[in-house]
Coordinates of C-alpha atoms in Angstrom, one line a residue:
X251 CA 66.3 -12.8 -11.8
X252 CA 64.8 -9.9 -10.8
X253 CA 62.6 -9.2 -7.9
X254 CA 58.9 -10.4 -8.8
X255 CA 56.3 -8.0 -9.2
X256 CA 54.3 -7.1 -6.0
X257 CA 50.7 -8.4 -6.1
X258 CA 48.3 -6.0 -7.4
X259 CA 46.1 -4.2 -4.7
X260 CA 42.8 -4.8 -4.5
X261 CA 40.4 -2.3 -5.3
X262 CA 38.5 0.3 -3.4
X263 CA 35.3 -0.6 -2.4
X264 CA 32.8 1.4 -3.8
X265 CA 30.7 3.8 -2.3
X266 CA 27.7 1.9 -2.0
X267 CA 28.2 -1.9 -2.0
X268 CA 25.6 -3.9 -4.2
X269 CA 25.9 -6.2 -1.7
X270 CA 24.0 -4.4 0.8
X271 CA 24.5 -3.1 4.4
X272 CA 25.1 -5.4 7.3
X273 CA 21.9 -6.6 9.2
X274 CA 20.4 -4.1 11.7
X275 CA 19.5 -5.0 15.0
X276 CA 15.5 -5.5 14.4
X277 CA 14.6 -4.8 18.4
X278 CA 15.2 -0.8 19.3
X279 CA 13.9 1.2 22.3
X280 CA 11.1 3.1 22.4
X281 CA 12.1 6.7 21.2
X282 CA 10.5 8.1 24.3
X283 CA 9.9 11.9 23.0
X284 CA 8.1 10.7 19.6
X285 CA 6.1 8.0 21.5
X286 CA 4.9 10.6 24.2
X287 CA 3.7 13.3 21.7
X288 CA 1.7 10.7 19.7
X289 CA 0.3 9.0 22.5
X290 CA -1.0 12.5 24.4
X291 CA -1.9 14.0 20.6
X292 CA -4.0 10.4 20.2
X293 CA -5.5 10.2 23.9
X294 CA -6.3 14.1 23.6
X295 CA -8.4 13.6 20.8
X296 CA -10.0 10.5 21.6
X297 CA -11.1 12.5 25.0
X298 CA -12.2 15.5 22.8
X299 CA -14.3 13.1 20.5
X300 CA -16.2 11.5 23.2
X301 CA -16.9 14.6 25.6
X302 CA -17.8 17.0 22.7
X303 CA -18.6 14.8 20.0
X304 CA -21.3 16.9 18.3
X305 CA -18.5 20.0 18.0
X306 CA -15.7 17.5 17.2
X307 CA -17.7 16.8 14.1
X308 CA -18.9 20.3 12.9
X309 CA -15.1 21.4 13.7
X310 CA -14.1 18.5 11.2
X311 CA -16.7 18.9 8.6
X312 CA -15.7 22.8 8.1
X313 CA -12.0 21.8 7.9
X314 CA -13.0 18.9 5.8
X315 CA -14.9 21.5 3.4
X316 CA -11.5 24.0 3.4
X317 CA -9.5 21.4 2.4
X318 CA -11.4 19.8 -0.7
X319 CA -12.3 23.5 -1.8
X320 CA -8.7 24.5 -1.4
X321 CA -6.5 21.9 -2.1
X322 CA -8.8 19.4 -4.2
X323 CA -6.8 20.1 -7.7
X324 CA -3.4 19.4 -5.7
X325 CA -4.8 15.9 -4.8
X326 CA -5.8 15.1 -8.2
X327 CA -2.5 16.0 -9.5
X328 CA -0.5 14.0 -7.1
X329 CA -2.1 11.3 -7.4
X330 CA -1.2 10.9 -11.0
X331 CA 2.1 11.9 -10.3
X332 CA 2.6 8.7 -7.9
X333 CA 1.5 6.6 -10.9
X334 CA 3.3 8.2 -13.1
X335 CA 6.4 7.3 -11.4
X336 CA 6.0 4.3 -9.9
X337 CA 5.1 3.0 -13.7
X338 CA 8.7 5.2 -14.9
X339 CA 11.0 3.3 -11.7
X340 CA 9.8 0.1 -12.9
X341 CA 10.1 0.3 -16.3
X342 CA 13.9 2.2 -16.2
X343 CA 17.3 0.7 -15.3
X344 CA 16.6 1.5 -11.5
X345 CA 14.3 -1.7 -11.3
X346 CA 17.3 -3.9 -11.0
X347 CA 18.3 -2.6 -7.9
X348 CA 17.3 -5.3 -5.0
X349 CA 15.7 -4.4 -1.7
X350 CA 18.8 -5.5 0.6
X351 CA 22.7 -7.8 -0.7
X352 CA 22.7 -8.4 -4.0
X353 CA 22.2 -12.3 -3.5
X354 CA 19.1 -12.2 -0.5
X355 CA 15.9 -14.3 -1.4
X356 CA 12.8 -13.0 -0.7
X357 CA 11.7 -12.8 3.2
X358 CA 8.1 -14.1 2.1
X359 CA 7.0 -16.7 -0.7
X360 CA 4.9 -15.2 -3.3
X361 CA 1.3 -16.3 -1.6
X362 CA 2.1 -15.0 2.2
X363 CA 3.3 -11.8 0.6
X364 CA 0.2 -10.9 -1.5
X365 CA -1.8 -12.0 1.1
X366 CA -0.4 -9.5 3.9
X367 CA -0.1 -6.9 1.0
X368 CA -4.0 -7.0 0.4
X369 CA -4.8 -7.7 3.5
X370 CA -3.5 -4.4 4.8
X371 CA -3.5 -2.5 2.1
X372 CA -8.0 -2.7 1.7
X373 CA -9.1 -5.8 2.9
X374 CA -12.1 -4.4 5.0
X375 CA -12.7 -1.5 2.3
X376 CA -13.3 -4.1 -0.3
X377 CA -15.7 -6.0 1.9
X378 CA -17.7 -2.8 3.0
X379 CA -17.7 -1.2 -0.6
X380 CA -17.2 -4.0 -2.8
X381 CA -20.9 -4.0 -3.7
X382 CA -21.9 -0.7 -2.1
X383 CA -20.0 1.5 -4.4
X384 CA -20.8 -0.1 -7.7
X385 CA -24.5 0.1 -7.0
X386 CA -24.2 4.1 -5.6
X387 CA -22.7 5.0 -9.1
X388 CA -25.8 3.1 -10.7
X389 CA -28.0 4.6 -8.9
X390 CA -26.3 8.0 -9.5
X391 CA -24.5 8.1 -12.4
X392 CA -21.3 10.1 -12.1
X393 CA -21.4 13.4 -14.0
X394 CA -18.0 12.9 -15.7
X395 CA -19.3 10.4 -17.6
X396 CA -21.2 12.7 -19.4
X397 CA -24.0 10.3 -20.1
X398 CA -27.1 11.0 -22.3
X399 CA -30.5 9.8 -20.3
X400 CA -32.4 9.4 -23.8
X401 CA -29.4 7.3 -25.8
X402 CA -30.1 3.8 -27.0
X403 CA -27.7 3.1 -24.7
X404 CA -27.9 4.9 -22.1
X405 CA -28.5 1.5 -19.8
X406 CA -25.2 -0.5 -21.0
X407 CA -23.2 2.9 -20.6
X408 CA -24.9 3.3 -16.9
X409 CA -23.5 -0.4 -15.8
X410 CA -20.1 -0.1 -17.4
X411 CA -19.7 3.1 -15.7
X412 CA -20.4 1.8 -12.3
X413 CA -18.0 -0.4 -12.7
X414 CA -15.0 1.5 -14.0
X415 CA -15.2 4.5 -11.4
X416 CA -15.1 1.6 -8.8
X417 CA -11.9 0.6 -10.9
X418 CA -10.9 4.3 -11.0
X419 CA -11.1 4.6 -7.1
X420 CA -9.5 1.4 -6.1
X421 CA -7.3 0.2 -8.6
X422 CA -4.0 1.5 -10.4
X423 CA -4.1 5.1 -8.3
X424 CA -3.9 3.6 -4.6
X425 CA -1.8 0.7 -5.3
X426 CA 0.9 3.6 -6.7
X427 CA 0.9 5.6 -3.9
X428 CA 1.1 2.5 -1.7
X429 CA 4.3 1.5 -4.1
X430 CA 6.4 5.1 -3.8
X431 CA 5.8 5.2 0.0
X432 CA 6.5 1.3 0.6
X433 CA 9.6 1.4 -2.0
X434 CA 11.0 4.3 -0.1
X435 CA 10.9 2.8 2.6
X436 CA 11.8 -0.6 1.8
X437 CA 15.1 1.0 -0.4
X438 CA 16.3 3.1 3.0
X439 CA 15.6 0.2 5.5
X440 CA 17.1 -2.9 3.5
X441 CA 19.2 -1.6 0.8
X442 CA 20.9 1.5 3.2
X443 CA 20.3 -0.7 6.6
X444 CA 18.6 2.6 8.1
X445 CA 15.6 2.3 10.5
X446 CA 12.1 1.3 9.0
X447 CA 10.5 4.6 9.5
X448 CA 9.2 7.4 7.6
X449 CA 12.2 10.3 8.9
X450 CA 15.4 7.9 7.7
X451 CA 14.1 7.6 3.8
X452 CA 14.2 11.2 4.0
X453 CA 17.9 11.2 4.5
X454 CA 19.2 12.3 1.0
X455 CA 17.3 15.6 2.1
X456 CA 18.0 15.7 5.5
X457 CA 21.2 14.0 6.2
X458 CA 23.6 16.6 7.9
X459 CA 21.5 19.0 8.7
X460 CA 21.0 20.8 11.9
X461 CA 17.8 20.8 12.0
X462 CA 17.3 17.1 10.4
X463 CA 16.6 15.5 13.7
X464 CA 13.5 17.2 14.5
X465 CA 12.2 17.5 11.1
X466 CA 12.4 13.7 11.3
X467 CA 10.4 13.4 14.3
X468 CA 7.9 15.7 12.9
X469 CA 7.9 13.5 9.5
X470 CA 7.4 10.0 12.2
X471 CA 4.4 11.8 14.0
X472 CA 2.5 13.3 11.0
X473 CA 3.0 9.2 9.8
X474 CA 1.3 8.1 13.0
X475 CA -1.7 10.4 13.5
X476 CA -2.2 9.6 10.1
X477 CA -2.0 5.5 10.5
X478 CA -3.8 5.9 13.6
X479 CA -7.1 7.6 12.1
X480 CA -7.3 6.3 8.5
X481 CA -6.8 2.5 10.3
X482 CA -9.4 3.4 13.3
X483 CA -11.9 4.9 10.4
X484 CA -11.7 1.3 8.3
X485 CA -11.6 -1.1 11.5
X486 CA -15.0 1.0 12.7
X487 CA -16.4 0.3 8.8
X488 CA -15.6 -3.6 9.9
X489 CA -17.2 -3.4 13.2
X490 CA -20.2 -1.9 11.5
X491 CA -20.3 -5.0 9.3
X492 CA -20.4 -7.4 11.1
X493 CA -22.8 -5.9 13.8
X494 CA -25.2 -5.8 10.7
X495 CA -24.3 -9.3 9.9
X496 CA -25.0 -10.5 13.2
X497 CA -28.5 -8.6 13.1
X498 CA -29.4 -9.6 9.9
X499 CA -28.3 -13.5 9.9
X500 CA -28.6 -14.1 13.6
X501 CA -31.2 -12.0 14.8
X502 CA -29.2 -10.3 17.3
X503 CA -30.3 -6.5 17.5
X504 CA -27.8 -4.1 16.3
X505 CA -26.9 -1.4 18.3
X506 CA -24.0 0.7 19.4
X507 CA -23.9 -2.0 22.6
X508 CA -23.4 -4.5 19.8
X509 CA -21.1 -2.5 17.8
X510 CA -18.8 -2.3 20.9
X511 CA -18.9 -5.4 21.7
X512 CA -17.6 -6.8 18.8
X513 CA -14.8 -4.2 18.8
X514 CA -13.8 -5.5 22.1
X515 CA -13.8 -8.9 20.8
X516 CA -12.2 -8.3 17.6
X517 CA -9.3 -6.4 19.3
X518 CA -8.5 -9.3 21.8
X519 CA -8.0 -11.5 18.7
X520 CA -5.6 -9.0 17.8
X521 CA -4.1 -9.1 21.0
X522 CA -3.5 -12.9 20.6
X523 CA -1.9 -12.1 17.0
X524 CA -0.1 -9.6 17.6
X525 CA 2.3 -11.7 20.2
X526 CA 2.4 -14.1 16.9
X527 CA 4.5 -11.8 15.4
X528 CA 4.0 -11.1 11.7
X529 CA 5.8 -14.6 10.6
X530 CA 3.1 -16.7 11.8
X531 CA 0.0 -14.3 13.4
X532 CA -0.5 -12.1 10.2
X533 CA 1.3 -14.2 7.9
X534 CA -1.5 -17.1 8.3
X535 CA -4.0 -14.6 8.6
X536 CA -3.4 -12.9 5.5
X537 CA -3.5 -15.9 3.8
X538 CA -6.8 -17.6 5.2
X539 CA -8.1 -13.7 4.4
X540 CA -7.5 -14.0 0.6
X541 CA -8.8 -18.5 0.4
X542 CA -12.0 -17.0 2.0
X543 CA -12.8 -14.0 -0.4
X544 CA -11.6 -16.1 -3.2
X545 CA -14.2 -18.7 -1.7
X546 CA -17.2 -16.0 -1.3
X547 CA -16.2 -14.5 -5.1
X548 CA -16.5 -18.3 -6.8
X549 CA -19.6 -18.9 -4.9
X550 CA -21.3 -15.6 -6.1
X551 CA -19.9 -15.6 -9.6
X552 CA -21.3 -19.6 -9.8
X553 CA -24.8 -18.1 -8.2
X554 CA -24.6 -14.7 -10.1
X555 CA -25.0 -14.5 -13.7
X556 CA -21.8 -16.0 -15.1
X557 CA -21.5 -15.0 -18.8
X558 CA -22.8 -11.7 -18.2
X559 CA -19.3 -10.9 -15.5
X560 CA -17.5 -12.8 -18.1
X561 CA -18.5 -10.3 -20.9
X562 CA -18.1 -7.2 -18.1
X563 CA -15.0 -8.0 -16.8
X564 CA -12.7 -7.5 -20.0
X565 CA -15.0 -4.9 -21.5
X566 CA -15.3 -2.9 -18.0
X567 CA -11.5 -2.9 -17.4
X568 CA -10.9 -2.4 -21.2
X569 CA -13.1 1.5 -21.3
X570 CA -11.2 1.8 -17.3
X571 CA -7.7 1.5 -19.0
X572 CA -9.0 3.8 -22.2
X573 CA -10.6 6.4 -20.3
X574 CA -7.6 6.3 -17.6
X575 CA -6.2 9.6 -18.8
X576 CA -9.6 11.6 -19.1
X577 CA -10.8 10.3 -15.3
X578 CA -7.5 10.9 -14.2
X579 CA -7.8 14.5 -15.3
X580 CA -11.2 15.6 -14.0
X581 CA -11.3 18.0 -11.3
X582 CA -14.8 19.6 -11.2
X583 CA -13.6 23.0 -12.3
X584 CA -16.7 22.6 -15.3
X585 CA -19.3 20.7 -13.4
X586 CA -19.9 17.9 -10.7
X587 CA -17.8 19.4 -7.7
X588 CA -20.0 18.0 -5.1
X589 CA -19.8 14.3 -6.4
X590 CA -16.1 14.8 -7.1
X591 CA -15.6 15.8 -3.1
X592 CA -17.7 13.2 -2.0
X593 CA -15.9 10.3 -3.9
X594 CA -12.2 10.8 -6.0
X595 CA -11.0 13.4 -3.7
X596 CA -12.3 11.9 -0.8
X597 CA -10.6 8.5 -2.0
X598 CA -7.1 10.2 -2.9
X599 CA -7.2 12.0 0.8
X600 CA -7.9 8.6 2.1
X601 CA -5.3 6.7 0.3
X602 CA -2.7 9.0 1.5
X603 CA -3.5 9.0 4.5
X604 CA -3.3 5.5 4.7
X605 CA 0.3 5.6 3.2
X606 CA 2.5 5.5 6.0
X607 CA 0.5 2.5 7.4
X608 CA 0.0 0.5 4.6
X609 CA 3.8 1.8 2.8
X610 CA 5.8 0.7 6.4
X611 CA 4.1 -2.5 6.4
X612 CA 4.5 -3.5 2.5
X613 CA 8.1 -2.3 3.1
X614 CA 8.5 -4.4 6.0
X615 CA 7.6 -8.0 4.0
X616 CA 9.3 -7.3 0.7
X617 CA 13.2 -8.0 1.7
X618 CA 15.0 -9.6 -0.9
X619 CA 12.9 -8.6 -3.6
X620 CA 14.2 -6.2 -6.7
X621 CA 12.8 -3.0 -7.0
X622 CA 10.8 -4.2 -10.4
X623 CA 9.2 -6.8 -8.3
X624 CA 8.2 -5.0 -5.6
X625 CA 6.5 -2.1 -7.9
X626 CA 4.7 -5.0 -10.2
X627 CA 3.9 -6.9 -7.3
X628 CA 2.6 -4.0 -5.6
X629 CA 1.0 -2.4 -8.6
X630 CA -0.5 -5.1 -10.6
X631 CA -1.4 -7.9 -8.2
X632 CA -4.0 -6.4 -6.0
X633 CA -4.8 -3.9 -9.0
X634 CA -5.9 -7.2 -11.0
X635 CA -7.9 -8.5 -8.0
X636 CA -9.8 -5.9 -7.1
X637 CA -11.1 -5.5 -10.8
X638 CA -12.4 -9.1 -10.5
X639 CA -13.8 -8.4 -6.8
X640 CA -15.6 -5.4 -8.0
X641 CA -16.8 -7.1 -10.9
X642 CA -18.2 -10.3 -9.7
X643 CA -19.8 -8.4 -6.6
X644 CA -20.9 -5.0 -7.4
X645 CA -21.3 -6.5 -11.4
X646 CA -24.0 -9.3 -9.7
X647 CA -25.6 -6.9 -7.7
X648 CA -26.2 -4.3 -10.9
X649 CA -27.2 -7.4 -13.3
X650 CA -29.5 -8.3 -10.4
X651 CA -31.0 -4.5 -10.1
X652 CA -31.8 -4.3 -13.8
X653 CA -33.1 -7.5 -15.0
X654 CA -34.4 -9.6 -11.8
X655 CA -36.9 -8.2 -8.8
X656 CA -34.3 -7.8 -6.6
X657 CA -34.4 -4.2 -5.2
X658 CA -31.1 -3.1 -3.3
X659 CA -31.9 0.8 -3.4
X660 CA -33.6 0.6 0.1
X661 CA -30.0 -1.4 1.8
X662 CA -27.4 1.2 0.1
X663 CA -30.0 4.0 1.1
X664 CA -29.4 2.7 5.1
X665 CA -25.6 2.6 4.5
X666 CA -22.8 0.9 3.3
X667 CA -22.8 -1.5 5.2
X668 CA -25.8 -3.4 4.6
X669 CA -25.2 -3.8 0.6
X670 CA -23.0 -7.0 0.9
X671 CA -25.8 -8.8 2.8
X672 CA -28.6 -7.1 0.7
X673 CA -26.7 -9.2 -2.4
X674 CA -26.3 -12.1 -0.3
X675 CA -29.8 -12.7 0.4
X676 CA -30.5 -12.5 -3.1
X677 CA -28.4 -15.6 -3.8
X678 CA -28.7 -19.3 -2.7
X679 CA -27.2 -20.6 0.5
X680 CA -27.7 -17.0 2.5
X681 CA -27.2 -17.9 6.1
X682 CA -23.6 -20.0 5.5
X683 CA -22.6 -17.5 2.9
X684 CA -23.6 -14.2 5.0
X685 CA -21.3 -16.1 8.1
X686 CA -18.3 -16.7 6.1
X687 CA -18.3 -13.0 5.1
X688 CA -18.9 -11.9 9.2
X689 CA -15.7 -14.4 9.8
X690 CA -13.5 -13.0 6.5
X691 CA -14.7 -9.1 7.9
X692 CA -13.2 -9.9 11.6
X693 CA -10.2 -11.4 9.9
X694 CA -9.4 -8.4 7.9
X695 CA -10.0 -6.5 10.9
X696 CA -7.7 -8.4 13.3
X697 CA -5.3 -8.9 10.8
X698 CA -5.5 -4.3 9.9
X699 CA -5.2 -3.9 13.1
X700 CA -1.8 -5.9 13.4
X701 CA -0.3 -4.5 10.9
X702 CA -1.0 -0.9 11.7
X703 CA 0.3 -1.5 15.3
X704 CA 3.7 -3.3 13.8
X705 CA 3.8 -0.1 12.1
X706 CA 3.0 2.3 14.7
X707 CA 5.5 0.6 17.2
X708 CA 8.2 0.7 14.2
X709 CA 7.3 4.4 13.5
X710 CA 7.8 5.2 17.5
X711 CA 10.9 3.0 17.9
X712 CA 13.4 4.8 15.6
X713 CA 12.3 2.2 13.1
X714 CA 12.6 -1.3 14.2
X715 CA 11.7 -4.1 12.2
X716 CA 10.6 -6.1 15.3
X717 CA 9.3 -3.2 17.8
X718 CA 8.6 -4.7 21.3
X719 CA 5.3 -6.5 21.7
X720 CA 3.8 -4.3 24.9
X721 CA 4.1 -1.4 22.5
X722 CA 2.7 -3.0 19.5
X723 CA -0.1 -4.3 21.8
X724 CA -0.9 -0.8 23.4
X725 CA -0.9 0.9 19.9
X726 CA -3.3 -1.8 18.5
X727 CA -5.6 -1.2 22.0
X728 CA -5.6 2.5 20.5
X729 CA -6.9 2.3 17.5
X730 CA -9.6 0.2 18.7
X731 CA -10.4 2.5 21.5
X732 CA -10.1 5.2 18.7
X733 CA -13.1 3.4 16.5
X734 CA -14.9 2.5 19.8
X735 CA -15.0 6.1 21.7
X736 CA -16.0 7.8 18.4
X737 CA -19.0 4.9 17.4
X738 CA -20.2 5.3 21.3
X739 CA -20.3 9.4 20.4
X740 CA -21.7 9.1 16.9
X741 CA -18.5 10.5 15.7
X742 CA -17.5 8.1 13.0
X743 CA -18.3 10.6 10.0
X744 CA -16.2 13.0 12.3
X745 CA -13.0 10.3 12.2
X746 CA -13.5 9.7 8.4
X747 CA -13.1 13.5 8.2
X748 CA -10.4 13.9 10.5
X749 CA -8.3 11.5 7.8
X750 CA -8.9 13.5 5.3
X751 CA -7.5 16.4 6.9
X752 CA -4.2 14.6 7.9
X753 CA -3.7 14.0 4.6
X754 CA -3.3 17.6 3.4
X755 CA -0.1 17.8 5.0
X756 CA 0.8 14.3 4.3
X757 CA 0.7 15.0 0.8
X758 CA 3.6 17.6 0.9
X759 CA 5.7 15.0 3.1
X760 CA 4.6 12.3 0.3
X761 CA 5.7 14.6 -2.6
X762 CA 9.0 15.6 -1.0
X763 CA 9.6 11.8 -0.4
X764 CA 9.6 11.2 -4.2
X765 CA 12.4 13.7 -4.8
X766 CA 14.5 11.8 -1.6
X767 CA 13.8 8.6 -3.2
X768 CA 14.7 9.4 -7.1
X769 CA 17.8 10.9 -5.5
X770 CA 19.2 7.8 -3.9
X771 CA 17.8 5.8 -7.0
X772 CA 20.4 7.8 -9.2
X773 CA 23.3 7.3 -6.9
X774 CA 22.8 3.1 -6.7
X775 CA 25.6 1.2 -8.3
X776 CA 23.6 -1.6 -9.0
X777 CA 21.0 0.6 -11.4
X778 CA 24.3 0.5 -13.6
X779 CA 27.7 -1.3 -12.4
X780 CA 29.7 -0.5 -15.4
X781 CA 29.0 3.5 -15.5
X782 CA 29.5 3.6 -11.8
X783 CA 32.9 1.8 -12.2
X784 CA 33.6 3.9 -15.2
X785 CA 32.9 7.3 -13.1
X786 CA 34.4 6.5 -9.7
X787 CA 37.4 4.0 -10.9
X788 CA 38.3 5.3 -14.2
X789 CA 38.2 3.4 -17.8
X790 CA 41.1 0.6 -16.9
X791 CA 39.4 -0.7 -13.6
X792 CA 36.1 -0.5 -15.4
X793 CA 37.4 -3.2 -17.9
X794 CA 39.4 -5.3 -15.7
X795 CA 36.6 -5.7 -12.9
X796 CA 34.3 -6.4 -16.2
X797 CA 36.8 -8.5 -18.2
X798 CA 39.7 -9.2 -16.4
X799 CA 38.1 -12.0 -14.4
X800 CA 37.0 -13.7 -16.8
X801 CA 40.2 -14.4 -18.4
X802 CA 41.5 -15.4 -14.8
X803 CA 38.7 -18.3 -14.6
X804 CA 39.3 -19.3 -18.2
X805 CA 43.1 -19.6 -17.5
X806 CA 43.1 -20.5 -13.7
X807 CA 44.8 -24.1 -14.7
X808 CA 48.5 -25.2 -15.0
X809 CA 50.7 -23.1 -17.4
X810 CA 51.8 -25.9 -19.9
X811 CA 53.7 -23.3 -22.2
X812 CA 55.4 -21.3 -19.3
X813 CA 54.3 -17.9 -20.3
X814 CA 53.1 -15.3 -17.9
X815 CA 49.3 -14.9 -17.9
X816 CA 47.8 -11.7 -18.9
X817 CA 46.1 -9.6 -16.3
X818 CA 44.2 -6.8 -17.6
X819 CA 45.3 -3.7 -15.8
X820 CA 48.0 -4.9 -13.5
X821 CA 50.4 -7.0 -15.8
X822 CA 51.7 -10.3 -15.2
X823 CA 52.8 -11.7 -12.0
X824 CA 54.2 -15.3 -12.6
X825 CA 57.6 -16.3 -13.9
X826 CA 58.0 -19.7 -15.5
X827 CA 54.5 -21.0 -15.1
X828 CA 55.1 -20.9 -11.6
X829 CA 53.4 -18.2 -8.7
X830 CA 55.9 -16.5 -7.5

């Protein structure tokens, strides 16, 4: 009898196995250099803003004008690139890739995931601008709409136009920016096992380069600065709105001192939440926020012009989608430059300044989801909810303004923070609903500070998934301090300008991030396992991998015929029905 054939050798593992990387240590030491530079610069800016508020605001305004005049067109083009890229990735073969091991389940359920994503993305912003922006567009018709005041349909077009431009600024484009940033970070962290920081996502472009460490720290520092200033601006908005609510509802005179007390109290609440961690504090507060927002929206829907809102939502959303290409290509070159600078270009830059914060946080909570699930969830769920929110809140205000004795022009002229309470004042149960609104804004303040602080802690500790809590608390206190000092110095407008200025260099970082992401997705075997096998292992091994294992499973029982079994690619290893 001839010697039995040796068992076949196991095939070599692919370069990037679909099973995903080994688990990475979640808590890492602080990167002292990155943290030291970032903390020093932020504290220096706080000091300058406090000591020289007028000069700070003048300089930031001049810089903002230069950015918008010279690079406004680039913000418009970049926003479109992010939206097109997000849709392409979701619809392509890359959508099958899982952000983690091949068999890994999502870390968070659907409702907590959506709630945290929504709270981090624009919770305070929707409360602040949900009524104010549609009313602003109603009172001052956006020039790109090109409406004719003498037309018989002018009033209808004016109302619809106010809603569709609110959608344009808050729906698909901002969430596409967040989706691209979040996907690149989630893929790098959970698929490749790297750190949860921006610089790690650039590994396909910087890996093995002598200058990579310096470039990585520069990218992380830019992400930290954008996060600190972008978040502080939104928290300042939230504090203003709570202070106005206390003035209107409880009779507490609105003042700078009250605003500082509000910031201090909410920052203290954030510290408690931060020590609870992302699975408890942020998760539960975000879920509560979504439920409270749904409650307020349902009340306004029932108490307001319900039939008009039911008609307005599909009509305005359809108009937004049909005009999306035209609106996305308007730059102000043929008129309306000042309006474009004040609204669209400002928003695009603002979303970019939020991208490192929101993208990093969304990546942190999206482990275990497929790329397609991730993009569809990030792009469509908050976008749909935002259209409903603006239709109900802004649509009710517009209808009341046009068809009742209510007049909101004075509230909008005083400031955006007054618009929401002006609407609620014209509806029943004003005191109760306004109290819930203030509670919701306060909760959004805490969750935004909590989310941003987790991101800042991650960026300053080599991408730690669970940064040390003292570090998280430090960044939360710093964000609160930025908002407080700039409110005290009257420089909230200067801080708002600073977020736009920071967005310009970060826009180039985001465009390079797109290139790095596509380079890695194209090489991932999960995007096309058979093609990967054909290319790296040859046709015969690919057939064995795809078909041979199934044949083995079907013939794994006793061989009653006493013949050798067929094993694709490796021959027979049996004689006479028994295994050697």
